[in-house]
Short mmCIF file of C-alpha atoms and ligand atoms in Angstrom, two decimals:
data_model
loop_
_atom_site.label_atom_id
_atom_site.label_comp_id
_atom_site.label_asym_id
_atom_site.label_seq_id
_atom_site.Cartn_x
_atom_site.Cartn_y
_atom_site.Cartn_z
CA UNK A 1 0.00 0.00 0.00
CA UNK A 2 1.08 3.57 -0.64
CA UNK A 3 0.27 5.80 2.34
CA UNK A 4 0.27 9.54 1.55
CA UNK A 5 0.99 12.34 4.01
CA UNK A 6 0.21 15.69 2.36
CA UNK A 7 1.17 19.04 3.88
CA UNK A 8 -1.85 20.62 5.60
CA UNK A 9 -3.13 23.64 3.73
CA UNK A 10 -5.62 25.07 6.26
CA UNK A 11 -4.47 28.45 7.52
CA UNK A 12 -2.53 28.08 10.77
CA UNK A 13 -2.55 24.26 10.72
CA UNK A 14 0.91 23.30 11.93
CA UNK A 15 0.25 19.65 12.69
CA UNK A 16 1.04 16.69 10.46
CA UNK A 17 -0.61 13.26 10.32
CA UNK A 18 2.57 11.12 10.45
CA UNK A 19 5.91 11.46 12.20
CA UNK A 20 9.23 9.69 11.61
CA UNK A 21 8.24 7.33 14.44
CA UNK A 22 5.02 6.21 12.72
CA UNK A 23 6.66 6.16 9.25
CA UNK A 24 9.24 3.72 10.62
CA UNK A 25 6.48 1.45 11.90
CA UNK A 26 4.43 1.62 8.69
CA UNK A 27 7.43 0.69 6.58
CA UNK A 28 9.05 -1.83 8.98
CA UNK A 29 7.71 -4.99 7.33
CA UNK A 30 8.16 -3.76 3.78
CA UNK A 31 4.40 -3.93 3.01
CA UNK A 32 3.87 -0.18 2.71
CA UNK A 33 5.53 2.82 1.12
CA UNK A 34 4.98 6.15 2.86
CA UNK A 35 4.96 9.23 0.63
CA UNK A 36 5.47 12.51 2.49
CA UNK A 37 4.98 15.85 0.78
CA UNK A 38 8.11 17.93 1.07
CA UNK A 39 7.70 20.38 3.97
CA UNK A 40 4.70 18.52 5.48
CA UNK A 41 6.42 18.38 8.87
CA UNK A 42 7.83 21.91 8.85
CA UNK A 43 5.15 23.34 11.19
CA UNK A 44 5.95 20.64 13.74
CA UNK A 45 9.73 21.07 13.32
CA UNK A 46 10.15 17.77 11.46
CA UNK A 47 12.49 18.18 8.49
CA UNK A 48 12.12 16.11 5.31
CA UNK A 49 15.43 14.42 6.13
CA UNK A 50 13.98 12.95 9.35
CA UNK A 51 11.12 11.36 7.39
CA UNK A 52 13.55 10.10 4.78
CA UNK A 53 15.77 8.54 7.44
CA UNK A 54 12.69 6.77 8.84
CA UNK A 55 12.01 5.23 5.43
CA UNK A 56 9.62 7.69 3.76
CA UNK A 57 9.81 8.87 0.16
CA UNK A 58 9.70 12.67 -0.09
CA UNK A 59 7.47 13.92 -2.90
CA UNK A 60 7.59 17.51 -4.15
CA UNK A 61 4.54 17.40 -6.37
CA UNK A 62 1.31 17.02 -4.38
CA UNK A 63 -0.64 15.73 -7.38
CA UNK A 64 1.88 12.91 -7.67
CA UNK A 65 1.42 12.14 -3.97
CA UNK A 66 -2.38 12.04 -4.25
CA UNK A 67 -2.21 10.12 -7.53
CA UNK A 68 -0.18 7.30 -5.94
CA UNK A 69 -1.66 7.10 -2.43
CA UNK A 70 -4.24 4.41 -1.71
CA UNK A 71 -4.43 5.62 1.88
CA UNK A 72 -4.29 9.33 2.76
CA UNK A 73 -3.70 10.48 6.31
CA UNK A 74 -4.61 14.09 7.10
CA UNK A 75 -5.16 16.34 10.07
CA UNK A 76 -7.93 18.57 8.64
CA UNK A 77 -10.55 17.60 6.08
CA UNK A 78 -9.45 18.34 2.49
CA UNK A 79 -10.66 21.21 0.34
CA UNK A 80 -12.38 20.49 -3.00
CA UNK A 81 -9.08 21.14 -4.86
CA UNK A 82 -7.32 18.48 -2.82
CA UNK A 83 -10.19 15.99 -3.23
CA UNK A 84 -10.01 16.45 -7.02
CA UNK A 85 -6.40 15.19 -6.96
CA UNK A 86 -7.19 12.03 -4.97
CA UNK A 87 -7.60 8.56 -6.46
CA UNK A 88 -11.25 7.52 -6.67
CA UNK A 89 -10.48 4.34 -4.69
CA UNK A 90 -8.54 6.11 -1.93
CA UNK A 91 -9.12 5.72 1.80
CA UNK A 92 -9.06 9.04 3.65
CA UNK A 93 -8.60 9.33 7.41
CA UNK A 94 -8.61 12.58 9.39
CA UNK A 95 -10.62 15.18 11.29
CA UNK A 96 -13.23 15.51 8.54
CA UNK A 97 -15.87 17.65 10.38
CA UNK A 98 -18.61 15.01 9.95
CA UNK A 99 -21.35 17.42 11.07
CA UNK A 100 -20.70 19.54 7.96
CA UNK A 101 -22.72 17.40 5.59
CA UNK A 102 -21.77 19.24 2.35
CA UNK A 103 -18.08 18.50 2.92
CA UNK A 104 -18.76 14.78 3.37
CA UNK A 105 -20.92 14.77 0.22
CA UNK A 106 -17.94 16.07 -1.79
CA UNK A 107 -15.86 13.13 -0.51
CA UNK A 108 -18.66 10.64 -1.30
CA UNK A 109 -19.17 12.02 -4.82
CA UNK A 110 -15.50 11.50 -5.55
CA UNK A 111 -15.87 7.83 -4.53
CA UNK A 112 -13.65 7.97 -1.46
CA UNK A 113 -13.92 5.71 1.56
CA UNK A 114 -13.54 8.20 4.38
CA UNK A 115 -13.22 7.93 8.15
CA UNK A 116 -13.91 10.92 10.41
CA UNK A 117 -11.90 10.49 13.59
CA UNK A 118 -14.32 12.75 15.50
CA UNK A 119 -16.86 9.90 15.31
CA UNK A 120 -14.64 7.40 17.12
CA UNK A 121 -16.71 5.59 19.76
CA UNK A 122 -15.57 6.45 23.30
CA UNK A 123 -14.92 2.80 24.27
CA UNK A 124 -11.87 1.36 26.02
CA UNK A 125 -10.60 -0.46 22.89
CA UNK A 126 -10.55 2.84 21.00
CA UNK A 127 -8.65 4.88 23.60
CA UNK A 128 -5.32 4.60 21.78
CA UNK A 129 -6.98 6.02 18.64
CA UNK A 130 -8.88 8.83 20.34
CA UNK A 131 -7.71 11.98 18.58
CA UNK A 132 -10.30 14.18 20.28
CA UNK A 133 -8.85 13.22 23.66
CA UNK A 134 -5.19 13.50 22.67
CA UNK A 135 -5.73 16.94 21.15
CA UNK A 136 -8.13 18.24 23.84
CA UNK A 137 -5.59 17.28 26.47
CA UNK A 138 -2.96 19.44 24.75
CA UNK A 139 -5.47 22.25 24.20
CA UNK A 140 -6.40 22.34 27.89
CA UNK A 141 -2.75 22.65 28.85
CA UNK A 142 -1.96 25.37 26.32
CA UNK A 143 -5.10 27.37 27.21
CA UNK A 144 -3.79 27.81 30.75
CA UNK A 145 -0.25 28.64 29.60
CA UNK A 146 -1.59 31.33 27.23
CA UNK A 147 -3.89 32.72 29.91
CA UNK A 148 -0.95 32.93 32.33
CA UNK A 149 1.05 34.75 29.68
CA UNK A 150 -1.65 37.39 29.09
CA UNK A 151 -2.64 37.76 32.77
CA UNK A 152 -0.69 40.59 34.33
CA UNK A 153 -0.40 38.98 37.75
CA UNK A 154 1.10 35.86 39.29
CA UNK A 155 -0.69 32.51 39.38
CA UNK A 156 0.81 31.27 42.67
CA UNK A 157 0.52 32.96 46.04
CA UNK A 158 3.85 34.57 46.90
CA UNK A 159 5.09 35.80 50.24
CA UNK A 160 7.93 38.22 49.58
CA UNK A 161 9.79 40.90 51.50
CA UNK A 162 7.76 43.41 49.52
CA UNK A 163 4.51 41.87 50.69
CA UNK A 164 2.14 39.06 49.80
CA UNK A 165 0.80 38.38 46.32
CA UNK A 166 -2.56 36.61 46.18
CA UNK A 167 -2.99 33.40 44.16
CA UNK A 168 -4.98 33.70 40.92
CA UNK A 169 -8.51 32.29 40.94
CA UNK A 170 -9.19 30.12 37.92
CA UNK A 171 -12.64 28.93 36.85
CA UNK A 172 -12.88 26.05 34.37
CA UNK A 173 -16.21 25.58 32.61
CA UNK A 174 -16.62 22.07 31.19
CA UNK A 175 -14.58 19.36 32.87
CA UNK A 176 -14.11 16.88 30.02
CA UNK A 177 -10.66 15.95 28.72
CA UNK A 178 -9.58 19.58 28.03
CA UNK A 179 -11.09 20.94 31.25
CA UNK A 180 -9.44 18.31 33.45
CA UNK A 181 -6.02 19.03 31.90
CA UNK A 182 -6.66 22.77 32.35
CA UNK A 183 -7.43 22.15 36.04
CA UNK A 184 -4.26 20.10 36.48
CA UNK A 185 -2.11 22.72 34.71
CA UNK A 186 -3.57 25.67 36.62
CA UNK A 187 -3.09 23.79 39.90
CA UNK A 188 0.55 23.08 39.01
CA UNK A 189 1.04 26.81 38.48
CA UNK A 190 -0.33 27.45 41.96
CA UNK A 191 -3.78 28.88 41.21
CA UNK A 192 -6.92 28.33 43.25
CA UNK A 193 -9.17 26.38 40.87
CA UNK A 194 -12.92 25.83 40.61
CA UNK A 195 -14.65 23.86 37.87
CA UNK A 196 -18.16 23.33 36.63
CA UNK A 197 -19.78 20.78 34.33
CA UNK A 198 -23.36 19.72 33.62
CA UNK A 199 -22.39 16.09 34.11
CA UNK A 200 -22.47 15.37 37.87
CA UNK A 201 -20.26 12.31 37.22
CA UNK A 202 -17.17 14.54 36.85
CA UNK A 203 -17.36 15.95 40.41
CA UNK A 204 -15.07 13.22 41.73
CA UNK A 205 -12.51 13.73 38.94
CA UNK A 206 -12.45 17.50 39.53
CA UNK A 207 -11.96 17.03 43.26
CA UNK A 208 -9.25 14.41 42.77
CA UNK A 209 -7.22 17.10 40.94
CA UNK A 210 -7.53 19.40 43.95
CA UNK A 211 -10.15 21.77 42.49
CA UNK A 212 -13.54 22.70 43.92
CA UNK A 213 -16.59 21.47 42.00
CA UNK A 214 -19.19 24.20 41.49
CA UNK A 215 -22.53 22.46 41.74
CA UNK A 216 -25.92 23.40 40.36
CA UNK A 217 -28.39 21.27 42.35
CA UNK A 218 -30.13 18.87 39.93
CA UNK A 219 -33.62 17.34 40.07
CA UNK A 220 -33.73 13.52 39.68
CA UNK A 221 -35.03 13.95 36.14
CA UNK A 222 -32.16 16.30 35.26
CA UNK A 223 -29.59 13.90 36.78
CA UNK A 224 -30.84 11.10 34.53
CA UNK A 225 -30.71 13.34 31.45
CA UNK A 226 -27.39 15.14 31.95
CA UNK A 227 -25.18 12.54 30.26
CA UNK A 228 -25.68 10.31 27.19
CA UNK A 229 -24.79 6.63 27.23
CA UNK A 230 -21.62 7.63 25.35
CA UNK A 231 -20.61 9.97 28.19
CA UNK A 232 -21.37 13.24 26.36
CA UNK A 233 -23.35 16.19 27.72
CA UNK A 234 -26.92 16.81 26.50
CA UNK A 235 -28.89 20.03 26.07
CA UNK A 236 -30.45 20.93 29.45
CA UNK A 237 -33.87 22.48 30.31
CA UNK A 238 -34.44 26.25 30.35
CA UNK A 239 -34.97 26.23 34.12
CA UNK A 240 -31.64 24.44 34.63
CA UNK A 241 -29.93 26.94 32.34
CA UNK A 242 -31.31 29.85 34.39
CA UNK A 243 -30.04 28.39 37.70
CA UNK A 244 -26.74 27.49 36.08
CA UNK A 245 -26.43 31.01 34.61
CA UNK A 246 -26.86 32.69 38.01
CA UNK A 247 -24.26 30.47 39.66
CA UNK A 248 -21.71 30.82 36.85
CA UNK A 249 -22.15 34.60 36.87
CA UNK A 250 -21.38 34.66 40.59
CA UNK A 251 -18.27 32.43 40.25
CA UNK A 252 -17.05 34.24 37.11
CA UNK A 253 -17.12 37.62 38.82
CA UNK A 254 -14.90 36.19 41.59
CA UNK A 255 -12.46 34.65 39.06
CA UNK A 256 -9.34 36.14 37.46
CA UNK A 257 -9.05 33.57 34.67
CA UNK A 258 -11.82 31.57 33.00
CA UNK A 259 -11.14 28.68 30.64
CA UNK A 260 -14.29 27.52 28.85
CA UNK A 261 -14.35 24.10 27.18
CA UNK A 262 -18.07 23.27 27.07
CA UNK A 263 -19.16 21.45 23.92
CA UNK A 264 -22.17 19.42 22.85
CA UNK A 265 -21.28 17.25 19.82
CA UNK A 266 -23.00 18.41 16.62
CA UNK A 267 -24.63 21.46 18.28
CA UNK A 268 -23.57 25.06 18.83
CA UNK A 269 -21.57 25.48 22.04
CA UNK A 270 -23.68 26.54 25.04
CA UNK A 271 -23.38 30.23 26.02
CA UNK A 272 -22.07 30.21 29.59
CA UNK A 273 -20.48 33.67 29.98
CA UNK A 274 -22.85 36.43 28.88
CA UNK A 275 -21.83 40.02 28.13
CA UNK A 276 -23.20 41.24 31.48
CA UNK A 277 -20.91 38.74 33.24
CA UNK A 278 -17.87 39.97 31.30
CA UNK A 279 -18.88 43.53 32.21
CA UNK A 280 -18.96 42.61 35.91
CA UNK A 281 -15.55 40.84 35.87
CA UNK A 282 -12.40 42.46 37.24
CA UNK A 283 -10.37 44.52 34.75
CA UNK A 284 -7.37 42.52 33.55
CA UNK A 285 -9.21 39.20 33.85
CA UNK A 286 -8.68 36.66 31.07
CA UNK A 287 -11.15 34.36 29.32
CA UNK A 288 -9.87 31.61 27.01
CA UNK A 289 -12.84 30.36 24.98
CA UNK A 290 -11.86 26.88 23.81
CA UNK A 291 -15.31 26.41 22.25
CA UNK A 292 -14.85 29.40 19.92
CA UNK A 293 -14.95 27.30 16.74
CA UNK A 294 -18.37 25.90 17.74
CA UNK A 295 -19.76 29.43 18.26
CA UNK A 296 -18.12 30.06 21.63
CA UNK A 297 -19.10 29.74 25.29
CA UNK A 298 -18.87 33.55 25.44
CA UNK A 299 -20.55 35.62 22.70
CA UNK A 300 -17.82 38.29 22.99
CA UNK A 301 -14.93 36.02 22.01
CA UNK A 302 -13.79 36.20 18.39
CA UNK A 303 -12.44 33.37 16.28
CA UNK A 304 -8.63 33.34 16.17
CA UNK A 305 -8.34 36.73 17.83
CA UNK A 306 -7.41 38.10 21.22
CA UNK A 307 -9.59 41.10 22.02
CA UNK A 308 -10.13 43.26 25.09
CA UNK A 309 -13.76 44.01 25.94
CA UNK A 310 -14.99 45.69 29.13
CA UNK A 311 -11.37 45.46 30.34
CA UNK A 312 -11.32 41.65 29.99
CA UNK A 313 -8.93 39.83 27.63
CA UNK A 314 -10.85 37.36 25.47
CA UNK A 315 -8.72 34.74 23.73
CA UNK A 316 -10.40 32.84 20.90
CA UNK A 317 -7.64 30.67 19.44
CA UNK A 318 -9.35 27.73 17.71
CA UNK A 319 -6.34 25.51 17.16
CA UNK A 320 -4.59 25.44 20.54
CA UNK A 321 -3.05 21.97 19.91
CA UNK A 322 -1.47 23.48 16.78
CA UNK A 323 0.58 25.72 19.10
CA UNK A 324 2.13 22.58 20.58
CA UNK A 325 2.60 21.17 17.08
CA UNK A 326 5.38 18.66 17.76
CA UNK A 327 3.68 16.77 20.57
CA UNK A 328 0.21 17.27 19.08
CA UNK A 329 1.46 15.68 15.83
CA UNK A 330 3.25 12.88 17.67
CA UNK A 331 0.08 11.88 19.54
CA UNK A 332 -2.21 12.43 16.56
CA UNK A 333 0.04 10.34 14.29
CA UNK A 334 0.06 7.49 16.83
CA UNK A 335 -3.74 7.66 17.15
CA UNK A 336 -4.07 7.37 13.36
CA UNK A 337 -1.59 4.51 13.17
CA UNK A 338 -3.47 2.56 15.85
CA UNK A 339 -6.70 3.16 13.91
CA UNK A 340 -5.21 2.18 10.55
CA UNK A 341 -3.73 -0.99 12.07
CA UNK A 342 -7.32 -2.15 12.68
CA UNK A 343 -7.68 -2.37 8.91
CA UNK A 344 -4.22 -3.54 7.83
CA UNK A 345 -3.59 -7.25 8.09
CA UNK A 346 -0.47 -7.69 10.25
CA UNK A 347 0.76 -10.72 8.27
CA UNK A 348 0.12 -9.62 4.69
CA UNK A 349 -0.27 -5.84 4.97
CA UNK A 350 -3.54 -6.15 3.01
CA UNK A 351 -6.35 -3.71 3.65
CA UNK A 352 -9.45 -5.33 5.18
CA UNK A 353 -12.30 -3.03 6.15
CA UNK A 354 -14.50 -4.95 8.56
CA UNK A 355 -17.67 -2.91 8.75
CA UNK A 356 -18.92 -5.14 11.58
CA UNK A 357 -16.27 -3.57 13.83
CA UNK A 358 -17.95 -0.84 15.88
CA UNK A 359 -14.88 1.43 15.64
CA UNK A 360 -14.74 1.16 11.85
CA UNK A 361 -18.53 1.43 11.45
CA UNK A 362 -18.68 4.38 13.84
CA UNK A 363 -16.10 6.46 11.99
CA UNK A 364 -17.00 5.55 8.39
CA UNK A 365 -18.68 8.61 6.84
CA UNK A 366 -18.77 7.62 3.18
CA UNK A 367 -18.10 4.64 0.94
CA UNK A 368 -19.05 3.45 -2.54
CA UNK A 369 -20.16 6.93 -3.54
CA UNK A 370 -22.64 7.24 -0.69
CA UNK A 371 -22.67 9.20 2.56
CA UNK A 372 -23.07 6.67 5.38
CA UNK A 373 -26.19 7.53 7.35
CA UNK A 374 -25.89 7.11 11.09
CA UNK A 375 -28.75 6.28 13.47
P1 NAD B 1 -16.56 17.51 25.05
O1 NAD B 1 -15.33 18.09 24.43
O2 NAD B 1 -17.66 17.03 24.18
O3 NAD B 1 -17.17 18.61 26.06
C1 NAD B 1 -16.36 19.19 27.06
C2 NAD B 1 -17.10 19.23 28.37
O4 NAD B 1 -18.11 20.23 28.34
C3 NAD B 1 -17.81 17.93 28.74
O5 NAD B 1 -17.31 17.49 29.99
C4 NAD B 1 -19.27 18.34 28.82
O6 NAD B 1 -20.00 17.63 29.82
C5 NAD B 1 -19.16 19.81 29.17
N1 NAD B 1 -20.36 20.61 28.92
C6 NAD B 1 -21.23 20.55 27.88
N2 NAD B 1 -22.24 21.45 28.04
C7 NAD B 1 -21.97 22.13 29.19
C8 NAD B 1 -22.61 23.19 29.87
N3 NAD B 1 -23.74 23.73 29.43
N4 NAD B 1 -22.06 23.63 31.02
C9 NAD B 1 -20.91 23.07 31.49
N5 NAD B 1 -20.26 22.07 30.89
C10 NAD B 1 -20.78 21.60 29.76
O7 NAD B 1 -16.18 16.35 26.05
P2 NAD B 1 -14.92 15.39 26.04
O8 NAD B 1 -13.82 16.02 26.76
O9 NAD B 1 -14.71 14.91 24.67
O10 NAD B 1 -15.46 14.19 26.95
C11 NAD B 1 -16.75 13.65 26.77
C12 NAD B 1 -16.91 12.38 27.59
O11 NAD B 1 -16.22 11.30 27.01
C13 NAD B 1 -16.41 12.46 29.00
O12 NAD B 1 -17.27 11.70 29.82
C14 NAD B 1 -15.10 11.78 28.94
O13 NAD B 1 -14.66 11.30 30.18
C15 NAD B 1 -15.45 10.67 28.01
N6 NAD B 1 -14.28 10.07 27.37
C16 NAD B 1 -14.21 8.70 27.32
C17 NAD B 1 -13.13 8.08 26.71
C18 NAD B 1 -13.04 6.61 26.63
O14 NAD B 1 -13.56 5.91 27.44
N7 NAD B 1 -12.40 6.09 25.61
C19 NAD B 1 -12.14 8.86 26.15
C20 NAD B 1 -12.24 10.26 26.21
C21 NAD B 1 -13.34 10.84 26.81
#
């Protein structure tokens, strides 16, 4: 098999879908040839020579790469120009934005077999392939580091000869993978941390990291509804949202830094920090809106911009993992390799797509010219 690694063309995308480590493993048994577009690793500080040393063939002409690759590994979904260069029988694996139906239709019309890694089932067997987790983990870390950089005060409490400096108060909204890493990072920097999530199940995880869990009391009906069988949050009732809004406003006004990570798959992000809350926050406070690409948890944050409104710094960087490009690529590339290994026979290197496998069926978004409809 020829496995193609094109350079990412999305603005600001620094990550790459294979590293010398994964190239070495793909090519170890001699079954596969890995074609890497020249410069594909530049954003993650991986020179062509490192890929070459690991056994890859460097290709200058992207149309040649797409023309030869039976399997294409990408970070972001391809644009129409890239799709046009792909073989009709190619397998495409990446973050394909499966909720954007038109994009998937373009892939289907071309005849591709495509797998959207966002649709990976959250089951134990899939953990090593879970790109959302590996990237959210990095994003949560970087969100805190960027907030600390913009914040004009210390994170830890300091007792100095010139007097005492108070510890920063950090509020994390959404305690999934990103939120938990943000809690851990802010704690390591010495901040006092509080966190909130609609899923009561995360209380224990938040507390085990040394943060306080901000709790909106739930009715029995709300408790049963708060989390899907897959562990994701669901849309809550209007009455819950009102009670939640009042409590978050109160905690936000007391905070110096807010990191928001709240997402509901396939839906716009919930608004958690309204303009009146930003207005009431202390001047110099910082909000990092990690949900900005899904519409934002704060309506004042702007995509890929840092703005100051009502004296509060609002950071809306969509691709935080891309700012930690080397490690983000290393983990992403391993996730993709573990996923691809599900379909590559270990003895013969042949491709076998077993659609009975829940991981393969869950991620498959199009095949044989058709968009795969999910229940
Ligand atoms: P996510 O990125 O979809 O959402 C981030 C967080 O926002 C979630 O914790 C969610 O509950 C929270 N949220 C949504 N609406 C909110 C609101 N209105 N107010 C406050 N918080 C809100 O979530 P994720 O990080 O991808 O994790 C989703 C679930 O999957 C978690 O239960 C996680 O532990 C689980 N998970 C399981 C596995 C596995 O078993 N393989 C791997 C990774 C994650």
